[in-house]
Structure formats: structure tokens, C-alpha cells
């Protein structure tokens, strides 16, 4: 995992209250998490050749990503334009082990 603090971008002319002041830690952090493995599921018409499956057209219609994260957790993301839906499911590594056993 890599974490970087982002600073809010300043636009326009500073006012007298802003001049010479800089606040540390203002703004969100960007966190990058490595992916161990995963799958990408798309839904395409049955007459689409394999070499044309990976296209924006089909990714915009339906896409499911099942990702194993660096700590062994699983993140499942579903984007479905037909249902105007975006859904996520997170399974911590400890729970993934129990699901496999049971």
C-alpha cells in the first residue's frame, strides 16, 4: 500500500488572509493498493469476436471486477448500465478463508 497526501489546488488570486500561509495536511490522501490477481467479466452479444470483446462499448454496458488485494481481501465491483447500478462488495481476508472452509 502506498499513501500520498494531496494538497488542495489553489486557483485565482490569493487574498490577504491566504498570503504567506500554507496549511499542511489539507486535502485528501491518495491510497494505492496493489492487486494480486483478479478477473474481469463483460457481457457481449454472442456474435462478437474475441478480439473485439475488450472495447469501451461493452465495458460501458456491464462490467464486473473481482480483485484479490495485496492483503488477501477481495473486492467485487459491478457496473451495470441497464440497471443504472454500481455496486461494491468487500470481503476481508479473514472472512475469505472462512467462506472457503464452509
Tab-separated table of C-alpha atoms in Angstrom:
chain	number	residue	atom	x	y	z
A	1	UNK	CA	0.000	0.000	0.000
A	2	UNK	CA	1.255	3.442	-0.881
A	3	UNK	CA	-0.220	6.589	0.654
A	4	UNK	CA	0.418	10.125	-0.576
A	5	UNK	CA	-1.021	13.335	0.864
A	6	UNK	CA	-2.634	15.541	-1.745
A	7	UNK	CA	-2.848	19.286	-1.315
A	8	UNK	CA	-5.891	21.222	-2.395
A	9	UNK	CA	-5.175	23.085	-5.609
A	10	UNK	CA	-5.279	26.857	-5.349
A	11	UNK	CA	-6.990	28.780	-8.119
A	12	UNK	CA	-7.139	32.531	-8.578
A	13	UNK	CA	-5.553	35.408	-6.737
A	14	UNK	CA	-4.770	34.956	-3.041
A	15	UNK	CA	-6.497	37.231	-0.580
A	16	UNK	CA	-4.718	38.882	2.350
A	17	UNK	CA	-5.764	36.083	4.712
A	18	UNK	CA	-4.176	33.455	2.456
A	19	UNK	CA	-0.893	35.183	1.674
A	20	UNK	CA	2.109	33.606	3.319
A	21	UNK	CA	0.116	30.810	4.919
A	22	UNK	CA	0.321	27.193	3.997
A	23	UNK	CA	-1.656	24.560	5.858
A	24	UNK	CA	-0.034	21.122	5.981
A	25	UNK	CA	-2.252	18.112	5.531
A	26	UNK	CA	-5.128	19.940	3.883
A	27	UNK	CA	-6.886	17.788	1.336
A	28	UNK	CA	-7.407	14.059	0.947
A	29	UNK	CA	-4.793	11.326	0.790
A	30	UNK	CA	-4.399	9.184	-2.293
A	31	UNK	CA	-4.022	5.492	-1.418
A	32	UNK	CA	-2.748	2.993	-3.985
A	33	UNK	CA	-3.342	-0.682	-3.194
A	34	UNK	CA	-1.688	-3.426	-5.231
A	35	UNK	CA	-3.807	-6.076	-6.937
A	36	UNK	CA	-2.580	-9.686	-6.606
A	37	UNK	CA	-4.950	-11.185	-9.141
A	38	UNK	CA	-8.416	-10.779	-10.470
A	39	UNK	CA	-10.973	-11.300	-13.146
A	40	UNK	CA	-12.889	-9.007	-15.469
A	41	UNK	CA	-16.354	-10.075	-16.632
A	42	UNK	CA	-18.069	-8.384	-19.590
A	43	UNK	CA	-21.369	-9.211	-21.292
A	44	UNK	CA	-21.268	-9.047	-25.077
A	45	UNK	CA	-23.526	-10.207	-27.914
A	46	UNK	CA	-22.815	-13.817	-28.906
A	47	UNK	CA	-21.617	-12.795	-32.380
A	48	UNK	CA	-18.787	-10.531	-31.147
A	49	UNK	CA	-15.348	-12.000	-31.989
A	50	UNK	CA	-12.917	-12.468	-29.098
A	51	UNK	CA	-10.558	-9.806	-30.438
A	52	UNK	CA	-13.343	-7.181	-30.167
A	53	UNK	CA	-14.608	-8.003	-26.670
A	54	UNK	CA	-12.354	-5.513	-24.866
A	55	UNK	CA	-13.958	-2.312	-26.065
A	56	UNK	CA	-15.384	0.722	-24.313
A	57	UNK	CA	-18.819	-0.092	-25.767
A	58	UNK	CA	-19.091	-3.362	-23.812
A	59	UNK	CA	-17.309	-2.081	-20.701
A	60	UNK	CA	-19.842	0.760	-20.507
A	61	UNK	CA	-22.760	-1.726	-20.633
A	62	UNK	CA	-21.760	-4.266	-17.969
A	63	UNK	CA	-18.524	-4.887	-16.133
A	64	UNK	CA	-17.704	-6.946	-13.072
A	65	UNK	CA	-14.268	-6.836	-11.481
A	66	UNK	CA	-13.300	-9.390	-8.842
A	67	UNK	CA	-9.966	-8.339	-7.387
A	68	UNK	CA	-7.742	-10.029	-4.817
A	69	UNK	CA	-5.970	-7.220	-2.976
A	70	UNK	CA	-2.435	-7.256	-1.597
A	71	UNK	CA	-3.621	-8.266	1.902
A	72	UNK	CA	-5.702	-11.190	0.604
A	73	UNK	CA	-9.031	-9.349	0.790
A	74	UNK	CA	-11.435	-9.476	-2.145
A	75	UNK	CA	-13.165	-6.522	-3.783
A	76	UNK	CA	-16.084	-7.182	-6.119
A	77	UNK	CA	-17.249	-4.235	-8.268
A	78	UNK	CA	-20.260	-4.400	-10.596
A	79	UNK	CA	-21.176	-1.621	-13.053
A	80	UNK	CA	-24.433	-2.273	-14.922
A	81	UNK	CA	-25.851	0.492	-17.122
A	82	UNK	CA	-29.094	-1.421	-17.848
A	83	UNK	CA	-29.958	-1.164	-14.152
A	84	UNK	CA	-28.162	2.176	-13.649
A	85	UNK	CA	-26.262	0.417	-10.889
A	86	UNK	CA	-22.837	0.489	-9.353
A	87	UNK	CA	-22.287	-1.994	-6.540
A	88	UNK	CA	-19.295	-2.967	-4.441
A	89	UNK	CA	-18.706	-5.820	-2.027
A	90	UNK	CA	-15.619	-6.106	0.168
A	91	UNK	CA	-14.647	-9.381	1.845
A	92	UNK	CA	-11.736	-9.116	4.313
A	93	UNK	CA	-9.016	-11.762	4.031
A	94	UNK	CA	-10.039	-13.454	7.298
A	95	UNK	CA	-13.616	-13.898	6.070
A	96	UNK	CA	-12.488	-15.202	2.674
A	97	UNK	CA	-10.745	-18.081	4.462
A	98	UNK	CA	-13.929	-18.968	6.363
A	99	UNK	CA	-16.035	-18.877	3.210
A	100	UNK	CA	-13.679	-21.353	1.501
A	101	UNK	CA	-13.729	-23.703	4.504
A	102	UNK	CA	-17.526	-23.639	4.934
